């Protein structure tokens, strides 16, 4: 999938849903999309962790242990990132590509917060849910969960963790 010149890799169903979602948004006049991240390899995810640890150590003077703890609030460990599933996407407004809370004020994010569930996506790390998810608020990070689960999460204001906690235990 090419979106604004970027080659986005991911799970086929998720990418197909993304294409339909973007086409519908563009038809509604929201056309400033930038998919900044899709599938990531283990090695690439580890490089993101290493880079953030380095920043915390050199710029903030944290010990290796404290830097790693702080990093895991921002960057998932390699092997634990949703991006490695091919189901997670970082979506931003092309006119504001900074990954911070102000992203939520952009036209693209406003549209996504209202409509992404219709296409099977949930805002993965919503505001006020860091204690539940273990991750800071990320208004750009969306996860494909399918239309049925996305609808339930949206209608109840649930995170994916809250959704899973309410599912019946599988028969064994």
Short mmCIF file of C-alpha atoms in Angstrom, two decimals:
data_model
loop_
_atom_site.label_atom_id
_atom_site.label_comp_id
_atom_site.label_asym_id
_atom_site.label_seq_id
_atom_site.Cartn_x
_atom_site.Cartn_y
_atom_site.Cartn_z
CA UNK A 1 0.00 0.00 0.00
CA UNK A 2 1.33 3.41 -0.90
CA UNK A 3 -0.07 6.35 1.06
CA UNK A 4 1.44 9.77 0.32
CA UNK A 5 4.51 8.04 -1.10
CA UNK A 6 4.99 5.66 1.85
CA UNK A 7 5.01 1.91 1.44
CA UNK A 8 2.96 0.53 4.35
CA UNK A 9 3.19 -3.15 5.17
CA UNK A 10 0.77 -5.00 7.39
CA UNK A 11 -1.85 -7.67 7.76
CA UNK A 12 -3.85 -7.93 4.53
CA UNK A 13 -7.25 -7.46 6.19
CA UNK A 14 -6.02 -4.46 8.18
CA UNK A 15 -4.42 -2.84 5.13
CA UNK A 16 -7.55 -3.40 3.02
CA UNK A 17 -9.68 -1.81 5.76
CA UNK A 18 -7.22 1.09 5.92
CA UNK A 19 -7.54 1.66 2.16
CA UNK A 20 -11.34 1.76 2.35
CA UNK A 21 -11.21 4.05 5.40
CA UNK A 22 -8.86 6.51 3.72
CA UNK A 23 -10.89 6.49 0.49
CA UNK A 24 -14.07 7.25 2.44
CA UNK A 25 -12.41 10.02 4.43
CA UNK A 26 -10.99 11.60 1.28
CA UNK A 27 -14.47 11.46 -0.28
CA UNK A 28 -15.67 13.41 2.77
CA UNK A 29 -12.94 16.03 2.29
CA UNK A 30 -10.41 14.75 4.83
CA UNK A 31 -7.45 14.17 2.57
CA UNK A 32 -4.32 15.10 4.50
CA UNK A 33 -3.43 11.55 5.58
CA UNK A 34 0.03 10.28 6.45
CA UNK A 35 0.53 6.70 7.62
CA UNK A 36 3.86 7.05 9.38
CA UNK A 37 4.29 3.46 10.59
CA UNK A 38 2.89 0.04 9.87
CA UNK A 39 4.54 -3.35 10.28
CA UNK A 40 7.93 -3.31 12.04
CA UNK A 41 10.51 -6.07 12.25
CA UNK A 42 11.92 -7.20 15.59
CA UNK A 43 15.28 -5.62 14.74
CA UNK A 44 13.72 -2.28 13.83
CA UNK A 45 11.65 -2.24 17.02
CA UNK A 46 14.78 -2.97 19.05
CA UNK A 47 16.56 -0.09 17.33
CA UNK A 48 13.74 2.25 18.43
CA UNK A 49 14.12 1.04 22.03
CA UNK A 50 17.91 1.44 21.91
CA UNK A 51 17.61 4.96 20.49
CA UNK A 52 15.20 6.08 23.21
CA UNK A 53 17.33 4.54 25.98
CA UNK A 54 20.33 6.39 24.57
CA UNK A 55 18.39 9.67 24.62
CA UNK A 56 17.29 9.16 28.24
CA UNK A 57 20.84 8.27 29.30
CA UNK A 58 22.65 11.08 27.49
CA UNK A 59 20.11 13.92 27.68
CA UNK A 60 18.47 13.10 31.01
CA UNK A 61 21.35 11.40 32.82
CA UNK A 62 19.30 8.34 33.74
CA UNK A 63 20.89 5.05 34.67
CA UNK A 64 20.55 2.21 32.17
CA UNK A 65 17.78 0.62 34.26
CA UNK A 66 15.83 3.87 34.74
CA UNK A 67 16.27 4.77 31.05
CA UNK A 68 14.87 1.39 30.01
CA UNK A 69 11.90 1.76 32.38
CA UNK A 70 11.15 5.24 31.02
CA UNK A 71 11.58 4.02 27.45
CA UNK A 72 9.00 1.29 27.90
CA UNK A 73 6.41 3.98 28.68
CA UNK A 74 6.99 5.35 25.17
CA UNK A 75 8.24 2.44 23.06
CA UNK A 76 7.16 -1.19 23.32
CA UNK A 77 9.91 -3.76 23.81
CA UNK A 78 10.99 -5.67 20.72
CA UNK A 79 8.77 -8.72 20.53
CA UNK A 80 5.91 -6.92 22.27
CA UNK A 81 5.09 -4.14 19.82
CA UNK A 82 1.70 -4.21 18.16
CA UNK A 83 3.44 -2.99 15.03
CA UNK A 84 5.10 -6.40 14.81
CA UNK A 85 1.66 -8.02 14.38
CA UNK A 86 0.95 -6.04 11.22
CA UNK A 87 -2.31 -4.84 12.82
CA UNK A 88 -1.10 -1.49 14.20
CA UNK A 89 -0.67 1.76 12.31
CA UNK A 90 0.52 5.21 13.25
CA UNK A 91 -1.67 7.66 11.37
CA UNK A 92 -1.07 11.41 11.43
CA UNK A 93 -2.19 14.52 9.63
CA UNK A 94 0.41 15.28 6.96
CA UNK A 95 0.36 18.93 8.01
CA UNK A 96 1.31 17.97 11.59
CA UNK A 97 3.58 14.94 11.77
CA UNK A 98 4.77 15.34 15.36
CA UNK A 99 3.82 12.42 17.58
CA UNK A 100 2.44 14.30 20.56
CA UNK A 101 -0.93 15.02 22.16
CA UNK A 102 -1.56 18.01 19.87
CA UNK A 103 -2.04 15.46 17.09
CA UNK A 104 -5.59 14.98 18.43
CA UNK A 105 -6.53 18.47 17.26
CA UNK A 106 -5.82 17.75 13.59
CA UNK A 107 -8.55 17.17 11.03
CA UNK A 108 -7.37 13.62 10.36
CA UNK A 109 -7.41 12.65 14.04
CA UNK A 110 -10.80 14.22 14.62
CA UNK A 111 -12.18 12.15 11.75
CA UNK A 112 -10.45 8.99 12.96
CA UNK A 113 -11.70 9.37 16.52
CA UNK A 114 -15.24 9.57 15.19
CA UNK A 115 -15.10 7.00 12.38
CA UNK A 116 -12.19 4.55 12.68
CA UNK A 117 -14.31 1.99 14.56
CA UNK A 118 -16.60 1.74 11.52
CA UNK A 119 -13.66 0.19 9.65
CA UNK A 120 -12.51 -2.10 12.46
CA UNK A 121 -9.90 0.15 14.07
CA UNK A 122 -9.61 1.35 17.65
CA UNK A 123 -7.56 4.19 19.07
CA UNK A 124 -5.24 1.88 20.95
CA UNK A 125 -3.91 4.15 23.70
CA UNK A 126 -6.65 6.68 24.50
CA UNK A 127 -6.37 9.59 26.88
CA UNK A 128 -6.93 8.77 30.53
CA UNK A 129 -6.29 5.04 30.05
CA UNK A 130 -2.53 4.79 30.65
CA UNK A 131 -3.02 2.83 33.87
CA UNK A 132 -5.02 0.26 31.93
CA UNK A 133 -2.84 0.04 28.82
CA UNK A 134 0.57 0.73 30.37
CA UNK A 135 1.30 3.16 27.53
CA UNK A 136 1.02 6.94 27.38
CA UNK A 137 -1.78 8.58 25.42
CA UNK A 138 -1.02 8.19 21.70
CA UNK A 139 -3.71 9.81 19.54
CA UNK A 140 -1.97 8.54 16.39
CA UNK A 141 -1.78 4.80 17.18
CA UNK A 142 -4.60 2.67 15.75
CA UNK A 143 -5.06 -1.09 15.93
CA UNK A 144 -7.17 -3.21 13.65
CA UNK A 145 -9.43 -5.46 15.76
CA UNK A 146 -12.26 -6.06 13.29
CA UNK A 147 -15.60 -4.27 12.97
CA UNK A 148 -17.46 -6.15 15.74
CA UNK A 149 -14.82 -5.65 18.45
CA UNK A 150 -14.17 -2.06 17.34
CA UNK A 151 -17.86 -1.24 17.65
CA UNK A 152 -18.07 -2.67 21.18
CA UNK A 153 -14.93 -0.80 22.26
CA UNK A 154 -16.17 2.45 20.74
CA UNK A 155 -19.70 2.22 22.17
CA UNK A 156 -18.42 1.41 25.67
CA UNK A 157 -15.31 3.60 25.70
CA UNK A 158 -13.17 0.52 26.30
CA UNK A 159 -9.52 -0.13 25.59
CA UNK A 160 -8.54 -3.44 24.04
CA UNK A 161 -7.52 -4.62 27.54
CA UNK A 162 -10.99 -3.79 28.88
CA UNK A 163 -12.61 -5.56 25.94
CA UNK A 164 -10.53 -8.72 26.46
CA UNK A 165 -11.22 -8.71 30.21
CA UNK A 166 -14.94 -8.98 29.46
CA UNK A 167 -14.70 -11.90 27.05
CA UNK A 168 -15.65 -15.36 28.29
CA UNK A 169 -12.78 -17.71 29.04
CA UNK A 170 -12.21 -20.23 26.25
CA UNK A 171 -13.31 -23.81 26.84
CA UNK A 172 -10.36 -26.09 27.48
#
